[in-house]
Short mmCIF file of C-alpha atoms in Angstrom, two decimals:
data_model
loop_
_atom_site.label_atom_id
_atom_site.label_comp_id
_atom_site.label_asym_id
_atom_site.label_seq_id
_atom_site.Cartn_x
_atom_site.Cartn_y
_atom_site.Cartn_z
CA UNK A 108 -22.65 9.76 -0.28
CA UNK A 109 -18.80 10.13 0.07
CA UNK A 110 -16.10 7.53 0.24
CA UNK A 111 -13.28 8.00 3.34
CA UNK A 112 -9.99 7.06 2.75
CA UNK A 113 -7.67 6.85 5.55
CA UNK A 114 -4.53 7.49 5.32
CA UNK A 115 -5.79 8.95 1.87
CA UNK A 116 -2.87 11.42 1.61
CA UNK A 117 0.07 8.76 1.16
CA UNK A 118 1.04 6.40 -1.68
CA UNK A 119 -0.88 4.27 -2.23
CA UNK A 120 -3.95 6.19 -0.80
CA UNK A 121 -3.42 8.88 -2.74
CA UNK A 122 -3.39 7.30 -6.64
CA UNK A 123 -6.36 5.38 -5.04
CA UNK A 124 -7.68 8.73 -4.59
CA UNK A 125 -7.33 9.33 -7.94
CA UNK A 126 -9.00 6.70 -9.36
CA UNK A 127 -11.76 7.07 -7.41
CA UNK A 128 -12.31 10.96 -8.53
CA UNK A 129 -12.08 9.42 -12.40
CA UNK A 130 -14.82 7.03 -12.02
CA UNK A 131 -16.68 9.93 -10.13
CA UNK A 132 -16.75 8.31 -6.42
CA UNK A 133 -17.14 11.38 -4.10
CA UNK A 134 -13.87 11.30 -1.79
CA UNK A 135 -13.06 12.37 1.94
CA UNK A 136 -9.35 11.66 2.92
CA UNK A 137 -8.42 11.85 6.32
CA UNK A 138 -4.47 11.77 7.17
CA UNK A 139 -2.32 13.20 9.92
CA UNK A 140 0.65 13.26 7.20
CA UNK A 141 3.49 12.03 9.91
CA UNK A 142 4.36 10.15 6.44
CA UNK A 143 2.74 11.62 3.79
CA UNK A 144 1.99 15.17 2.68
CA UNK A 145 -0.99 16.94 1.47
CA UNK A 146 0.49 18.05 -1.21
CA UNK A 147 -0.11 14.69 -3.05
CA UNK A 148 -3.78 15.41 -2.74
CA UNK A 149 -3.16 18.98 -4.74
CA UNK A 150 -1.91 17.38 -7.06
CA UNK A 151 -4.44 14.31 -7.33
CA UNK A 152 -7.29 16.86 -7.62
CA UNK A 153 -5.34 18.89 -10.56
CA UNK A 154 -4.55 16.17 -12.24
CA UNK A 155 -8.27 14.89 -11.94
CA UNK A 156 -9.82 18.25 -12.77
CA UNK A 157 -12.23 16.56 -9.63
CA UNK A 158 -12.41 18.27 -5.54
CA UNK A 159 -11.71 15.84 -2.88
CA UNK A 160 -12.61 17.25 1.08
CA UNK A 161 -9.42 16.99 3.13
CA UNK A 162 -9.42 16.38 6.85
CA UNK A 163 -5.63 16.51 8.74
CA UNK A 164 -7.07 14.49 11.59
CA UNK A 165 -5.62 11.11 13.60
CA UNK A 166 -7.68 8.42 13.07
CA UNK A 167 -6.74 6.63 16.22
CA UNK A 168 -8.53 9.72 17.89
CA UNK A 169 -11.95 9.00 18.87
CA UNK A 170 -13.11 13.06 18.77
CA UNK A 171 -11.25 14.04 15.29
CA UNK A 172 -13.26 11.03 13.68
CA UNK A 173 -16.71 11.73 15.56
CA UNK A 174 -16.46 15.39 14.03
CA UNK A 175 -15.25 14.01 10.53
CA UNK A 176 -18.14 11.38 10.69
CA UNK A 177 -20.30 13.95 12.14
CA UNK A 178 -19.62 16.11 9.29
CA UNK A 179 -20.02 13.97 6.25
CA UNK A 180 -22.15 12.11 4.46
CA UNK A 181 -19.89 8.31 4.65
CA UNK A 182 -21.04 5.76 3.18
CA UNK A 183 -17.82 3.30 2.56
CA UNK A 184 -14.33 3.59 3.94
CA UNK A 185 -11.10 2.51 2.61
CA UNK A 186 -8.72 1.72 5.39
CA UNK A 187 -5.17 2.57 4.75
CA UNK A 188 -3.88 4.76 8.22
CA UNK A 189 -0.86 3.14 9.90
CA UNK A 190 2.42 2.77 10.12
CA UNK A 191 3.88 0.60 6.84
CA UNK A 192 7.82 -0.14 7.36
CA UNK A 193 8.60 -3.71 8.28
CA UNK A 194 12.05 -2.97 9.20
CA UNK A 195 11.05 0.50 11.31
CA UNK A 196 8.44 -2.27 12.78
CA UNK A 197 10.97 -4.67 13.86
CA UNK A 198 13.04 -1.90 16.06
CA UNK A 199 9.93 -0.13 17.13
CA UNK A 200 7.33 -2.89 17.86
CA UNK A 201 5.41 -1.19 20.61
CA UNK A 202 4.86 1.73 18.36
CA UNK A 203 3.38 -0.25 15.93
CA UNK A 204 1.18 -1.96 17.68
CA UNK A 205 -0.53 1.40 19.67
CA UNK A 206 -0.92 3.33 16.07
CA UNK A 207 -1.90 0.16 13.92
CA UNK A 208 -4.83 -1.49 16.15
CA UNK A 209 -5.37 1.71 17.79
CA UNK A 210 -6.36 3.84 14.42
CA UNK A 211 -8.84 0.33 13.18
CA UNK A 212 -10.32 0.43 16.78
CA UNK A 213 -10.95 3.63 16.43
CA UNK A 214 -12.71 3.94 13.17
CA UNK A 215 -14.46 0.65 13.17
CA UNK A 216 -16.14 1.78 16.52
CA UNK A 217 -17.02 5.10 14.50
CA UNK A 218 -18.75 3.32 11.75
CA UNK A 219 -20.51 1.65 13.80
CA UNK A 220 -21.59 4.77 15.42
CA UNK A 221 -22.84 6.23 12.30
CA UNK A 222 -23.89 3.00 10.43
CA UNK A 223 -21.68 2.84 8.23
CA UNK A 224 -21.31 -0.61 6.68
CA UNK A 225 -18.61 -0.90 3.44
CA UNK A 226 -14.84 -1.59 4.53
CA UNK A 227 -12.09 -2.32 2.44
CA UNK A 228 -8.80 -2.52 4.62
CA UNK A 229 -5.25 -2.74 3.32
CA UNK A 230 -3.71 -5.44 4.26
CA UNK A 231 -0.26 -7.41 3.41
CA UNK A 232 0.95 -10.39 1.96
CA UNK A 233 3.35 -9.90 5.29
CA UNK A 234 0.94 -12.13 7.32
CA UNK A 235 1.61 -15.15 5.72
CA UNK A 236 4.82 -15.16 7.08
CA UNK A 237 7.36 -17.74 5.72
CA UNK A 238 5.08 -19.86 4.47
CA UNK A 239 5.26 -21.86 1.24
CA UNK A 240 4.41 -19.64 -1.90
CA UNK A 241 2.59 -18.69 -3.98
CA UNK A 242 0.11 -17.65 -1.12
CA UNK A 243 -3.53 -18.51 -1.68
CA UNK A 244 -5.89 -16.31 0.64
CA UNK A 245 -7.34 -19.83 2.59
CA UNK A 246 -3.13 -20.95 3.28
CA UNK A 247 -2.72 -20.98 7.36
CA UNK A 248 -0.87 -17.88 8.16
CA UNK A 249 0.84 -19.58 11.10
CA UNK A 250 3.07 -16.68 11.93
CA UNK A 251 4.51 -13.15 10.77
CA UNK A 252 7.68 -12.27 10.89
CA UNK A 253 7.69 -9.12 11.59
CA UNK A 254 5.51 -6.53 14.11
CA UNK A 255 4.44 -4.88 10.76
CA UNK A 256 2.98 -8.13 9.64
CA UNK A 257 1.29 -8.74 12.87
CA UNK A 258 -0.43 -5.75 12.79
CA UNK A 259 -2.16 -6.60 9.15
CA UNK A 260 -3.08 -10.47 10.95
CA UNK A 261 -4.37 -8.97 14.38
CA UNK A 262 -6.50 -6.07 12.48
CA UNK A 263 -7.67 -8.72 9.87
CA UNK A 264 -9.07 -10.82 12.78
CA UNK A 265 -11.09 -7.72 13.93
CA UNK A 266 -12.15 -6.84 11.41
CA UNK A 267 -14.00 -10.90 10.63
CA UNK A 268 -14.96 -10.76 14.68
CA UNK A 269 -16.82 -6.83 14.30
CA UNK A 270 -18.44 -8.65 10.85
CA UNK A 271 -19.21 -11.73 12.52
CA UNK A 272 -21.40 -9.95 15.19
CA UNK A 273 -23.03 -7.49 12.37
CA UNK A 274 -24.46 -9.24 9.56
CA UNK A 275 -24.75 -5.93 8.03
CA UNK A 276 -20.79 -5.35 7.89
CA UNK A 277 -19.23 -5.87 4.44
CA UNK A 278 -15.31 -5.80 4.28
CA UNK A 279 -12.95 -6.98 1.64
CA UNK A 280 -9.33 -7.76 2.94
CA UNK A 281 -6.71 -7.18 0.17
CA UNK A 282 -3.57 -8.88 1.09
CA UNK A 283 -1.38 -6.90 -1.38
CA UNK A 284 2.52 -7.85 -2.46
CA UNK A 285 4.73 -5.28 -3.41
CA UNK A 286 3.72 -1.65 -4.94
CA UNK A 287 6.24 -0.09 -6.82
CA UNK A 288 5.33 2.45 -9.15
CA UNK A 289 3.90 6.06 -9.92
CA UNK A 290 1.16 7.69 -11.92
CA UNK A 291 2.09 8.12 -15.53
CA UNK A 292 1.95 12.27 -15.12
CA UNK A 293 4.96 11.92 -12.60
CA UNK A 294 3.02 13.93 -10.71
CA UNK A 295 2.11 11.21 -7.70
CA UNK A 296 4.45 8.88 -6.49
CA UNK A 297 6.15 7.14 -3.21
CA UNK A 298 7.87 9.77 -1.49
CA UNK A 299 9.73 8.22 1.62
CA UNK A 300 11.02 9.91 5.16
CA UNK A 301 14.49 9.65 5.27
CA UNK A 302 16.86 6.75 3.69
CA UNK A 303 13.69 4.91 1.96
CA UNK A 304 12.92 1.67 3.69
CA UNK A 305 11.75 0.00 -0.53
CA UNK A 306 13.32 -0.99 -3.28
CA UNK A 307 11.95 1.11 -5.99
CA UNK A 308 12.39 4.45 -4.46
CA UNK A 309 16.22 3.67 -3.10
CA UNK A 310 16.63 2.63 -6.86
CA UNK A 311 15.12 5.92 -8.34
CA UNK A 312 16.78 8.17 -5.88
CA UNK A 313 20.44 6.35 -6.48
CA UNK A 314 18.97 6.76 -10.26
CA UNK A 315 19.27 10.65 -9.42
CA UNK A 316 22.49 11.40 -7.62
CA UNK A 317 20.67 11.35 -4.32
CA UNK A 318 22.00 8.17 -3.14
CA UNK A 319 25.81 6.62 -4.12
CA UNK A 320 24.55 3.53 -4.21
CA UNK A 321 21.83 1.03 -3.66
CA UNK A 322 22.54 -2.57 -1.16
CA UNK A 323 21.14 -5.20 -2.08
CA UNK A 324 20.41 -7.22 1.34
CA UNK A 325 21.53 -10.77 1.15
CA UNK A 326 22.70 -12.82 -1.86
CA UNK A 327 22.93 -15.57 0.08
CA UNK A 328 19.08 -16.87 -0.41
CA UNK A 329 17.27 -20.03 -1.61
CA UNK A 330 16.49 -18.55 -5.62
CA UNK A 331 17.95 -18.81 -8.59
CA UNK A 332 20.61 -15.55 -8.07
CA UNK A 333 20.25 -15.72 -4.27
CA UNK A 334 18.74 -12.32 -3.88
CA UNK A 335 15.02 -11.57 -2.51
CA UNK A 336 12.06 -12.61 -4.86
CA UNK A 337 9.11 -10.62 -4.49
CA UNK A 338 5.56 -9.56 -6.59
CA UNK A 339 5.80 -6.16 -7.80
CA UNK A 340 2.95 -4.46 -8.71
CA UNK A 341 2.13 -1.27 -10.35
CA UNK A 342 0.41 1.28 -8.06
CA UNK A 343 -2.21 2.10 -10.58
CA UNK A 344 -3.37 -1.66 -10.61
CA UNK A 345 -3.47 -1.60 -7.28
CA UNK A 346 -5.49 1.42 -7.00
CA UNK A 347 -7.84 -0.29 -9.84
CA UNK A 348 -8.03 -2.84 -7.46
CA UNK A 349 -9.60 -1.00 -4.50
CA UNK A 350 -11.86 0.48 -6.71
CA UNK A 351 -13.03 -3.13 -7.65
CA UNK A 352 -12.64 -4.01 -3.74
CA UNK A 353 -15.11 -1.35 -3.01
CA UNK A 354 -18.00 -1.81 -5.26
CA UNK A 355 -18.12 -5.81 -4.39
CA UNK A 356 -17.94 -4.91 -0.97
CA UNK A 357 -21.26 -2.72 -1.61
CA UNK A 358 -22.89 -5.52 -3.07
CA UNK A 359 -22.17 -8.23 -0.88
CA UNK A 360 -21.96 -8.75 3.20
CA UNK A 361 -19.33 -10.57 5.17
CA UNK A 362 -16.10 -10.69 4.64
CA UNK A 363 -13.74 -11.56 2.09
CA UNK A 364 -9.53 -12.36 1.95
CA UNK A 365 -8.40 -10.98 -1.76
CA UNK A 366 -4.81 -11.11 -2.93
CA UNK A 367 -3.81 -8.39 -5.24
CA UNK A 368 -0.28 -9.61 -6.91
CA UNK A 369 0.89 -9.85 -10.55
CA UNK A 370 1.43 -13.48 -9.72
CA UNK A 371 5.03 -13.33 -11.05
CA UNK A 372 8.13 -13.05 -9.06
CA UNK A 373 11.25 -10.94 -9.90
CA UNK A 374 14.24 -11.33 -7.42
CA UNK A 375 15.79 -8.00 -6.17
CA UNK A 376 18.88 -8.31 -8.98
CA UNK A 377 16.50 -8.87 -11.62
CA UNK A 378 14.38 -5.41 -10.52
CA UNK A 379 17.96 -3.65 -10.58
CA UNK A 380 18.53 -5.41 -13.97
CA UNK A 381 15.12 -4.26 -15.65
CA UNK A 382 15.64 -0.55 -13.84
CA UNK A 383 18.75 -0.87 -16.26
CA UNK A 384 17.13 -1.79 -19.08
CA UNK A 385 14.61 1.39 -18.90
CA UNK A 386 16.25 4.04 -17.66
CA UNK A 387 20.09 3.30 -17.72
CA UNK A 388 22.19 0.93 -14.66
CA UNK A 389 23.03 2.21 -11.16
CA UNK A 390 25.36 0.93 -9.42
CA UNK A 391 25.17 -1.50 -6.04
CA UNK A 392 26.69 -3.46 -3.63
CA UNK A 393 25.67 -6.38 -1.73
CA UNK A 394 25.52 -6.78 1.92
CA UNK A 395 23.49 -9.14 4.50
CA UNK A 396 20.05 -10.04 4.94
CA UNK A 397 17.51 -7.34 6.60
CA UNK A 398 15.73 -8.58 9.61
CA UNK A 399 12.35 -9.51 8.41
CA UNK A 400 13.34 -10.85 5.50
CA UNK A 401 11.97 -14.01 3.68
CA UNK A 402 13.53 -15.52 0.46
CA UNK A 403 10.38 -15.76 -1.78
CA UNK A 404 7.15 -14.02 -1.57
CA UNK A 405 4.59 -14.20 -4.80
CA UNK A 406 0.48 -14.50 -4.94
CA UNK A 407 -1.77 -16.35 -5.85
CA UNK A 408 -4.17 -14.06 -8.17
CA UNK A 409 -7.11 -16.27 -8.88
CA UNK A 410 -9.43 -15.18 -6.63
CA UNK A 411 -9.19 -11.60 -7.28
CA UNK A 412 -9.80 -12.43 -10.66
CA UNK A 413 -12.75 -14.16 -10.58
CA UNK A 414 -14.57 -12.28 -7.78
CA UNK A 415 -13.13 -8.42 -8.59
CA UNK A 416 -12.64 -9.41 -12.69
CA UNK A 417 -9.55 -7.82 -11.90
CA UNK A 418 -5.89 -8.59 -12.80
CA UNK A 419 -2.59 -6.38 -13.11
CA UNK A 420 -2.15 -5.21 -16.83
CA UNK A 421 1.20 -3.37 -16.27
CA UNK A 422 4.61 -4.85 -16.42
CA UNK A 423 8.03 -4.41 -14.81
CA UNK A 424 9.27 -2.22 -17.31
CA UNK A 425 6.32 -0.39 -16.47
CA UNK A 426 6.84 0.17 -13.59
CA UNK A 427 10.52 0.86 -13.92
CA UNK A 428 9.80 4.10 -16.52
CA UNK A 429 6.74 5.20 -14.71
CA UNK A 430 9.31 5.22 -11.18
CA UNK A 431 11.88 7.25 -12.97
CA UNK A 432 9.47 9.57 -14.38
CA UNK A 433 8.35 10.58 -10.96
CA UNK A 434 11.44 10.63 -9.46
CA UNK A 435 13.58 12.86 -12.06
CA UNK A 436 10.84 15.29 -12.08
CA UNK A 437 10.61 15.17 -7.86
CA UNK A 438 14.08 15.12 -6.87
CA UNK A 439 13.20 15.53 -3.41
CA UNK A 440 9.88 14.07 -3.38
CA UNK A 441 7.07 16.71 -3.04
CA UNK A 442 9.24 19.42 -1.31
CA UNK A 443 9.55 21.96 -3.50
#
């Protein structure tokens, strides 16, 4: 029986991908790569020595997913298709809203079609909005502030009303911070369209001459040195994490809010600071907020670690090297 990743070809999909080959999980990935590219999945299954079964199909589209469904042997999906940029979201809300609900609509009705029963969705620590941190997974989430965000809170509530009406339904909701990161080999990593939309990769590409400079938006905030404090965490603990994610949601039913977070916060200067420290400084420049924006966003972690026995084992300077690593040896991503 074969696992189906969704948006399986991107950046986090794709080291998830990965780690799902190493602990010998049987893998279909199904991605339209409008933001991705399938060469990350050449690479995962070198790297791996392992085959994964590759599908360039829409998952909002009700006849590419009936043949892919049709086709394979699912038994668990892992639900990462969508559009991701919080910004992008805020000038294009309409567009977010058709792909995001559309593509969970879509597959949700085909695993009910074909009985399938294990979800684990990717969701944000966007939806709880500007609340008061750190976020615990039962906090209100009285509203997002972005469409991006909304997206994440709308699907999440699907998801509980599909489970709600079949007892059979397991899903596991990870409301995940900030992934920054790459796979130690440098040969997987976050390869933005365009002027990148994160932190880490504007800092890596600035690292490499692509960029002049990185802005920092806003040093105006409520923290210590008034920039943006956020939870970074290492891809490859993240992608441990689904792994975890998928095997409770096998052994239990109903559904489940998770956090996936180091717990600890680092503010914007401090990221630039430790980028410094590992691979050299780059210069920046400070200019106002981003729309979106909230001053302080950090997790809880307890409940990930007592129902996954899971918790993030690398470390900003981790996370710095492991950036630079990918990014010196991809200049321009995976374009060759």
């Amino acid at each position: 029986m074969a696992v189906l990743l969704t948006g399986g070809a991107g950046y986090i999909g794709s080291h998830t991908a990965l780690t799902l080959l190493e602990q010998g999980e049987d893998i279909v990935v199904a991605d339209n790569l409008c933001n991705s590219s399938e060469e990350s999945l050449r690479r995962v299954q070198e790297i791996t020595g392992k085959k994964l079964r590759f599908y360039q199909a829409d998952v909002a589209s009700r006849s590419d997913m009936e043949e892919l469904f049709s086709r394979e042997p699912i038994e668990s999906v892992i639900h990462f298709a969508g559009l991701k940029a919080v910004g992008e979201s805020v000038e294009q809300p309409l567009r977010y809203y058709r792909v995001n609900l559309d593509c969970t609509l879509t597959l949700l009705e085909c695993m009910a079609g074909h009985g399938v029963k294990n979800l684990v969705f990717s969701s944000s620590a966007t939806v709880y909005g500007d609340g008061r941190p750190p976020f615990r997974e039962g906090d209100p989430t009285p509203g997002c502030t972005n469409p991006y965000g909304w997206t994440k809170l709308m699907i999440e509530q699907i998801i509980t009303d599909a489970a709600a009406a079949d007892s059979g339904l397991s899903a596991v909701l990870l409301r995940y911070f900030n992934p920054v990161g790459a796979h130690p080999s440098g040969r997987i990593g976050e390869d933005p369209r365009g002027i990148p939309n994160n932190l880490m990769p504007y800092i890596a590409q600035v690292a490499s001459g692509r960029r002049e400079k990185l802005t920092v938006y806003g040093d105006d905030y409520p923290t210590p040195d008034g920039s943006c404090i956020r939870d970074y965490l290492h891809v490859c603990d993240l992608a441990e994490g689904h792994g975890r994610a998928l095997a409770y949601a096998r052994a239990h039913s109903g559904v489940e809010i998770i956090n996936l977070g180091r717990g600890q916060g680092v503010s914007v200067l401090e990221m630039v600071e430790a980028w410094g420290r590992a691979n050299g400084p780059i210069p920046y420049e400070i200019g106002p907020r981003r729309s979106g924006d909230i001053p302080v966003s950090c997790a809880n972690v307890d409940k990930a670690r007592e129902l996954l026995g899971w918790e993030a084992r690398r470390d900003v300077e981790d996370m710095c090297r492991d950036s630079w690593n990918w990014q010196r040896n991809n200049p321009l991503g995976y374009e060759k």
